[in-house]
Every structure is written in C-alpha cells, then in structure tokens.
Amino acid sequence: MADPPAHTLELVLFVVSAGDEEGREFRDTYSASHAVYSRYQVAVHGDAPHKVDAKQHRRFLVDSPLQEEAGRGSYHQQYWLDGRLIAVGVLDLLPRYVSSVYLYYDPDYSFLSLGTYAALREVALTRQLMREDPRMRYYGMGFYIQSCPKMRYKGNVRPAQLLCPQAYTWNPLAASVPKLDANKYSRLDDSDCEDAHGQVALASVGVLYKRTAMRYATYAVYSGGATDASEVSEYARLVGRPCAASMLLYRSDAAATRGSHDEEDDDSSDD
C-alpha cells in the first residue's frame, strides 16, 4: 500500500460574478484571497500596505466588464496547498483563448516558482477547454518586457511568440529577445511587411473632448484650431487604424494648445 502524499494541492476555478451560487462560493474565499494579494503587493512590488485595501483589489482584479456566458468570462483560479491559499491566477476566458491577466502569491512560497507553475497549469486549462471547443486554442500571457526581471519567467513557457508593434505579426520569442536587449522598443519583424492596417487618417481618429465623443476633424474645429496634430498622429501610428477608430483619445483645452506653447518655448530658447 502506497504511502499517502506528503502534501495536497487543490485548484479551484471561480467565475467572478455576483448573485449566483458560484459567486457566493467566491465571496466566501475573498478575504483569504485579498490577504494573499496584500502580502504579494507589499513584498514583491513594494506597495504601501494602505494602498492595497479591499477596494483597490476589487477595482484592479475583481470587478470586470466581462459577463459570464457559456463558460466564458472573468475567473480566479485559486491554488490551495494543504488547505492554505498560496496563489491566485486571474484569467479571462475569451471565445478563442485564455488570457492570463495577473498572478499573485504568498511570498513565503516564492521558492516554488509559482509564476512558471501557474503558467503551465493555465496551458493545461487551455488544452482542456480546446477539447470541449476547438476554437479555444490560444494562451496569452499578456505584456512582456524584456528589461523587467519580474516578467522574465514568461520566456520559460515555449514555444512563445511576441507581437511586433509595427508590423502586427507574431514572431518567435527567441529571435526577438536580442532585438529587445538592444532596444526596449524594437521592430520584431525583419521582413518588408508593412502595417497591415495601413496609414491612419488623422481626421478619423476618435477623440473625447469636453465629455463628447467626436472625430479629430470635428475636435479641431471645436477647440478653435487644435495644434496637437503631431502628437495625435504619433498616437494613431502606435495603436493602429482599428484601435484609433474604435478608441477615444482624451483631449483637453491644454492639450489642444500645447503644441503652440511648445513652439513658443522653442523660439525663446533660440534667442
């Protein structure tokens, strides 16, 4: 007869919703989850204890615009070791992929490399969901910053690809790392591929001005002749045509006139 295991690990996946039985079970574990979050933020990210209260935690990682439908929505995957909560993975289950939003863990268990372990368990979850729905075939780990040591663990999950910020193509991580080591912002696609979304017409960029959504062309008239065209053009070039047309860039009266003030400052420095 085999000896009983020295430790037991249980994974529990909770949908983050209110008003149903699953929501009640999630709320029952919330205080334990928030306690782990607070310890993690203070020890790992150096946050002040008073800045990681329950309100901030809920706003950051619990409240979600996604509605649970057919097994899709926002979830928390909890890791319980010997009856103690040691880590929580925040996930968005989308129609075609699992998006890893955030992971926080008890600093006392950092020696377990929980970031890498959780990523492997999330890959396993993606494969499980793919067997139920073939469309669910991708796993995303969010942003990757080569110069940030806290994000390096993401490179341990392979094969991995990074999205080129200019060509919008997926490129192998191994080939991209040397470029990012040389320059934090780098084009990852070596081909002659142009931005698939093409050039962005400045007039069509979405703007939020005085609590009103409008296009840049309208904003330029209402603001009395905006002089921030170069700044807005750079923004549109970075986010691409679809985003520039569907998102709203906040503009204030100060932003509208900032370009002219900058020019005046430049002129005075030349004297």
CSV table of C-alpha atoms in Angstrom, one decimal:
chain,number,residue,atom,x,y,z
A,1,MET,CA,0.0,0.0,0.0
A,2,ALA,CA,1.4,3.4,-1.1
A,3,ASP,CA,2.2,6.0,1.5
A,4,PRO,CA,-0.1,9.0,1.5
A,5,PRO,CA,1.2,12.1,-0.2
A,6,ALA,CA,3.2,14.5,2.0
A,7,HIS,CA,1.2,17.4,0.6
A,8,THR,CA,-2.1,18.0,-1.3
A,9,LEU,CA,-2.6,20.7,-3.9
A,10,GLU,CA,-6.1,21.7,-5.0
A,11,LEU,CA,-7.0,24.1,-7.8
A,12,VAL,CA,-10.4,25.8,-7.7
A,13,LEU,CA,-11.7,27.9,-10.7
A,14,PHE,CA,-14.2,30.5,-9.7
A,15,VAL,CA,-16.2,32.7,-12.0
A,16,VAL,CA,-16.1,36.3,-10.8
A,17,SER,CA,-19.8,37.1,-10.7
A,18,ALA,CA,-22.4,38.1,-8.2
A,19,GLY,CA,-25.9,36.8,-7.3
A,20,ASP,CA,-25.4,33.1,-8.1
A,21,GLU,CA,-24.1,30.1,-6.2
A,22,GLU,CA,-20.7,30.2,-7.7
A,23,GLY,CA,-20.5,33.9,-6.9
A,24,ARG,CA,-21.3,33.1,-3.3
A,25,GLU,CA,-18.5,30.5,-3.1
A,26,PHE,CA,-16.1,33.0,-4.5
A,27,ARG,CA,-17.1,35.6,-1.9
A,28,ASP,CA,-16.6,33.1,0.9
A,29,THR,CA,-12.9,32.8,-0.1
A,30,TYR,CA,-12.5,36.5,-0.8
A,31,SER,CA,-10.8,37.5,2.5
A,32,ALA,CA,-8.2,34.8,2.1
A,33,SER,CA,-7.6,35.9,-1.5
A,34,HIS,CA,-7.2,39.6,-0.6
A,35,ALA,CA,-4.8,38.7,2.3
A,36,VAL,CA,-2.5,36.9,-0.2
A,37,TYR,CA,-2.8,39.8,-2.7
A,38,SER,CA,-1.9,42.4,0.0
A,39,ARG,CA,1.2,40.4,1.1
A,40,TYR,CA,2.3,39.9,-2.5
A,41,GLN,CA,2.0,43.6,-3.5
A,42,VAL,CA,3.8,44.8,-0.4
A,43,ALA,CA,6.7,42.2,-0.6
A,44,VAL,CA,7.1,41.9,-4.4
A,45,HIS,CA,6.1,45.3,-5.7
A,46,GLY,CA,6.9,47.5,-2.7
A,47,ASP,CA,3.4,48.9,-2.4
A,48,ALA,CA,2.4,50.7,0.8
A,49,PRO,CA,0.0,48.5,2.9
A,50,HIS,CA,-2.7,51.2,3.0
A,51,LYS,CA,-2.8,51.2,-0.8
A,52,VAL,CA,-3.7,47.6,-1.2
A,53,ASP,CA,-7.0,47.5,0.6
A,54,ALA,CA,-10.1,45.5,-0.5
A,55,LYS,CA,-11.5,48.4,-2.5
A,56,GLN,CA,-8.3,48.7,-4.6
A,57,HIS,CA,-8.0,44.9,-5.0
A,58,ARG,CA,-11.6,44.7,-6.3
A,59,ARG,CA,-11.2,47.6,-8.7
A,60,PHE,CA,-7.9,46.1,-10.0
A,61,LEU,CA,-8.7,42.4,-10.3
A,62,VAL,CA,-12.2,41.5,-9.3
A,63,ASP,CA,-14.6,44.0,-11.0
A,64,SER,CA,-14.8,43.0,-14.7
A,65,PRO,CA,-16.9,44.2,-17.6
A,66,LEU,CA,-17.0,40.6,-18.9
A,67,GLN,CA,-20.2,38.8,-18.3
A,68,GLU,CA,-20.2,35.1,-17.7
A,69,GLU,CA,-21.8,33.3,-20.7
A,70,ALA,CA,-21.4,29.7,-21.8
A,71,GLY,CA,-18.3,29.2,-19.6
A,72,ARG,CA,-16.6,32.4,-20.8
A,73,GLY,CA,-15.9,35.5,-18.7
A,74,SER,CA,-13.6,36.5,-15.9
A,75,TYR,CA,-12.3,33.9,-13.5
A,76,HIS,CA,-9.9,33.5,-10.5
A,77,GLN,CA,-8.0,30.2,-10.3
A,78,GLN,CA,-7.0,29.5,-6.7
A,79,TYR,CA,-4.2,27.3,-5.6
A,80,TRP,CA,-4.7,25.6,-2.2
A,81,LEU,CA,-1.8,23.8,-0.6
A,82,ASP,CA,-2.6,21.7,2.4
A,83,GLY,CA,-5.7,23.8,2.9
A,84,ARG,CA,-3.9,27.1,2.7
A,85,LEU,CA,-4.4,29.5,-0.2
A,86,ILE,CA,-1.0,30.2,-1.7
A,87,ALA,CA,-1.7,31.8,-5.1
A,88,VAL,CA,-4.4,33.2,-7.3
A,89,GLY,CA,-4.4,33.4,-11.1
A,90,VAL,CA,-6.7,36.0,-12.7
A,91,LEU,CA,-7.9,34.8,-16.1
A,92,ASP,CA,-10.2,36.0,-18.8
A,93,LEU,CA,-11.7,33.1,-20.7
A,94,LEU,CA,-12.5,34.5,-24.2
A,95,PRO,CA,-14.1,32.8,-27.2
A,96,ARG,CA,-10.8,31.8,-28.7
A,97,TYR,CA,-8.1,31.9,-26.0
A,98,VAL,CA,-7.3,32.0,-22.3
A,99,SER,CA,-5.9,35.4,-21.3
A,100,SER,CA,-3.6,35.4,-18.2
A,101,VAL,CA,-4.4,38.8,-16.6
A,102,TYR,CA,-2.4,38.6,-13.3
A,103,LEU,CA,-0.9,36.2,-10.8
A,104,TYR,CA,-0.3,36.9,-7.1
A,105,TYR,CA,1.0,34.5,-4.5
A,106,ASP,CA,2.1,34.2,-0.9
A,107,PRO,CA,5.7,35.5,-0.7
A,108,ASP,CA,6.5,32.6,1.7
A,109,TYR,CA,6.1,30.2,-1.2
A,110,SER,CA,8.2,32.1,-3.8
A,111,PHE,CA,10.7,29.3,-3.8
A,112,LEU,CA,8.2,27.2,-5.7
A,113,SER,CA,8.5,29.4,-8.9
A,114,LEU,CA,4.7,29.8,-8.8
A,115,GLY,CA,4.7,32.1,-11.9
A,116,THR,CA,6.1,29.4,-14.1
A,117,TYR,CA,4.0,26.7,-12.4
A,118,ALA,CA,0.8,28.7,-12.8
A,119,ALA,CA,1.5,29.3,-16.5
A,120,LEU,CA,1.9,25.6,-17.1
A,121,ARG,CA,-1.4,24.9,-15.3
A,122,GLU,CA,-3.1,27.6,-17.4
A,123,VAL,CA,-1.7,26.0,-20.6
A,124,ALA,CA,-3.2,22.7,-19.3
A,125,LEU,CA,-6.6,24.5,-18.8
A,126,THR,CA,-6.4,25.9,-22.3
A,127,ARG,CA,-5.9,22.4,-23.7
A,128,GLN,CA,-8.7,21.1,-21.6
A,129,LEU,CA,-11.1,23.8,-22.9
A,130,MET,CA,-9.9,23.1,-26.5
A,131,ARG,CA,-11.1,19.5,-26.2
A,132,GLU,CA,-14.5,20.9,-25.4
A,133,ASP,CA,-14.4,23.7,-28.0
A,134,PRO,CA,-11.8,23.5,-30.8
A,135,ARG,CA,-11.9,27.3,-31.2
A,136,MET,CA,-10.2,27.7,-27.8
A,137,ARG,CA,-6.6,27.1,-28.9
A,138,TYR,CA,-4.5,30.0,-27.8
A,139,TYR,CA,-3.0,31.0,-24.5
A,140,GLY,CA,-1.9,34.6,-23.9
A,141,MET,CA,0.4,35.8,-21.1
A,142,GLY,CA,-0.2,39.5,-21.6
A,143,PHE,CA,2.6,42.1,-21.8
A,144,TYR,CA,6.3,41.0,-22.0
A,145,ILE,CA,9.0,43.5,-21.0
A,146,GLN,CA,12.5,42.1,-21.6
A,147,SER,CA,14.1,44.6,-19.3
A,148,CYS,CA,11.8,43.7,-16.4
A,149,PRO,CA,13.1,40.8,-14.3
A,150,LYS,CA,9.7,40.1,-12.8
A,151,MET,CA,8.5,39.2,-16.4
A,152,ARG,CA,11.3,37.0,-17.4
A,153,TYR,CA,9.6,33.9,-16.3
A,154,LYS,CA,7.2,34.2,-19.2
A,155,GLY,CA,10.0,33.3,-21.5
A,156,ASN,CA,10.2,29.9,-19.9
A,157,VAL,CA,6.9,28.9,-21.5
A,158,ARG,CA,7.8,27.8,-25.0
A,159,PRO,CA,7.1,27.9,-27.9
A,160,ALA,CA,6.2,31.5,-27.5
A,161,GLN,CA,5.6,34.4,-29.8
A,162,LEU,CA,5.6,38.2,-29.4
A,163,LEU,CA,3.5,40.6,-31.4
A,164,CYS,CA,5.5,43.1,-33.5
A,165,PRO,CA,4.4,46.6,-32.5
A,166,GLN,CA,4.9,47.9,-36.1
A,167,ALA,CA,4.0,45.1,-38.5
A,168,TYR,CA,1.4,43.4,-36.2
A,169,THR,CA,2.8,40.0,-37.0
A,170,TRP,CA,3.7,37.2,-34.5
A,171,ASN,CA,7.4,36.4,-34.1
A,172,PRO,CA,9.4,33.8,-32.2
A,173,LEU,CA,10.4,34.9,-28.7
A,174,ALA,CA,13.9,33.5,-29.1
A,175,ALA,CA,14.6,35.6,-32.2
A,176,SER,CA,13.0,38.7,-30.6
A,177,VAL,CA,15.0,38.8,-27.3
A,178,PRO,CA,18.3,40.0,-28.9
A,179,LYS,CA,16.5,42.9,-30.5
A,180,LEU,CA,14.8,43.9,-27.2
A,181,ASP,CA,18.1,43.6,-25.4
A,182,ALA,CA,19.5,46.2,-27.9
A,183,ASN,CA,16.5,48.5,-27.8
A,184,LYS,CA,13.5,48.3,-25.5
A,185,TYR,CA,11.2,49.4,-28.3
A,186,SER,CA,12.1,47.4,-31.4
A,187,ARG,CA,10.5,46.2,-34.6
A,188,LEU,CA,10.4,42.4,-34.4
A,189,ASP,CA,9.5,41.5,-37.9
A,190,ASP,CA,12.6,41.6,-40.3
A,191,SER,CA,10.5,41.3,-43.4
A,192,ASP,CA,9.4,44.2,-45.6
A,193,CYS,CA,5.9,43.7,-44.4
A,194,GLU,CA,4.0,47.0,-44.0
A,195,ASP,CA,1.5,47.6,-41.2
A,196,ALA,CA,-1.5,45.5,-42.3
A,197,HIS,CA,-3.8,48.2,-41.1
A,198,GLY,CA,-2.2,50.9,-43.3
A,199,GLN,CA,-1.8,54.6,-42.6
A,200,VAL,CA,-4.2,56.3,-40.2
A,201,ALA,CA,-6.1,59.3,-41.4
A,202,LEU,CA,-5.8,61.9,-38.7
A,203,ALA,CA,-9.3,63.3,-39.3
A,204,SER,CA,-10.8,59.8,-38.4
A,205,VAL,CA,-9.1,59.4,-35.0
A,206,GLY,CA,-11.6,59.1,-32.2
A,207,VAL,CA,-11.4,61.8,-29.5
A,208,LEU,CA,-13.1,62.5,-26.2
A,209,TYR,CA,-13.3,66.3,-25.8
A,210,LYS,CA,-15.5,68.0,-23.2
A,211,ARG,CA,-17.2,64.7,-22.4
A,212,THR,CA,-18.3,64.3,-26.0
A,213,ALA,CA,-17.1,61.6,-28.5
A,214,MET,CA,-16.1,63.0,-31.8
A,215,ARG,CA,-13.6,62.6,-34.7
A,216,TYR,CA,-10.4,64.6,-34.7
A,217,ALA,CA,-11.6,66.8,-37.6
A,218,THR,CA,-14.6,67.9,-35.5
A,219,TYR,CA,-12.4,68.4,-32.4
A,220,ALA,CA,-10.0,70.6,-34.4
A,221,VAL,CA,-12.9,72.9,-35.2
A,222,TYR,CA,-14.5,72.9,-31.7
A,223,SER,CA,-11.2,73.5,-30.0
A,224,GLY,CA,-10.5,76.6,-32.1
A,225,GLY,CA,-7.9,75.1,-34.3
A,226,ALA,CA,-6.0,72.3,-32.5
A,227,THR,CA,-2.2,72.4,-32.7
A,228,ASP,CA,-1.6,68.9,-31.3
A,229,ALA,CA,-1.8,67.1,-34.7
A,230,SER,CA,1.8,65.7,-34.5
A,231,GLU,CA,1.1,64.2,-31.0
A,232,VAL,CA,-2.2,62.6,-32.1
A,233,SER,CA,-0.7,61.3,-35.3
A,234,GLU,CA,2.1,59.6,-33.3
A,235,TYR,CA,-0.6,58.0,-31.0
A,236,ALA,CA,-2.6,56.8,-34.0
A,237,ARG,CA,0.5,55.3,-35.6
A,238,LEU,CA,1.3,53.4,-32.5
A,239,VAL,CA,-2.1,51.9,-31.8
A,240,GLY,CA,-3.0,51.2,-35.5
A,241,ARG,CA,-6.0,52.1,-37.6
A,242,PRO,CA,-8.7,49.8,-36.0
A,243,CYS,CA,-7.9,51.0,-32.4
A,244,ALA,CA,-7.5,54.6,-33.4
A,245,ALA,CA,-11.0,54.5,-34.9
A,246,SER,CA,-12.7,52.5,-32.1
A,247,MET,CA,-11.0,54.0,-29.0
A,248,LEU,CA,-11.3,57.6,-27.7
A,249,LEU,CA,-8.2,59.7,-27.0
A,250,TYR,CA,-8.9,62.2,-24.2
A,251,ARG,CA,-8.1,65.7,-25.2
A,252,SER,CA,-8.4,68.9,-23.0
A,253,ASP,CA,-8.1,72.5,-23.8
A,254,ALA,CA,-4.5,72.4,-22.5
A,255,ALA,CA,-3.7,69.5,-24.9
A,256,ALA,CA,-5.2,71.4,-27.8
A,257,THR,CA,-2.9,74.4,-27.3
A,258,ARG,CA,0.2,72.5,-26.0
A,259,GLY,CA,1.7,72.4,-29.5
A,260,SER,CA,1.7,76.2,-29.9
A,261,HIS,CA,3.1,76.7,-26.4
A,262,ASP,CA,5.9,74.2,-27.2
A,263,GLU,CA,6.8,76.1,-30.3
A,264,GLU,CA,6.9,79.4,-28.4
A,265,ASP,CA,9.3,77.8,-25.9
A,266,ASP,CA,11.5,76.6,-28.7
A,267,ASP,CA,11.6,80.0,-30.3
A,268,SER,CA,12.6,81.7,-27.0
A,269,SER,CA,15.4,79.2,-26.4
A,270,ASP,CA,16.9,80.0,-29.8
A,271,ASP,CA,17.3,83.7,-28.9
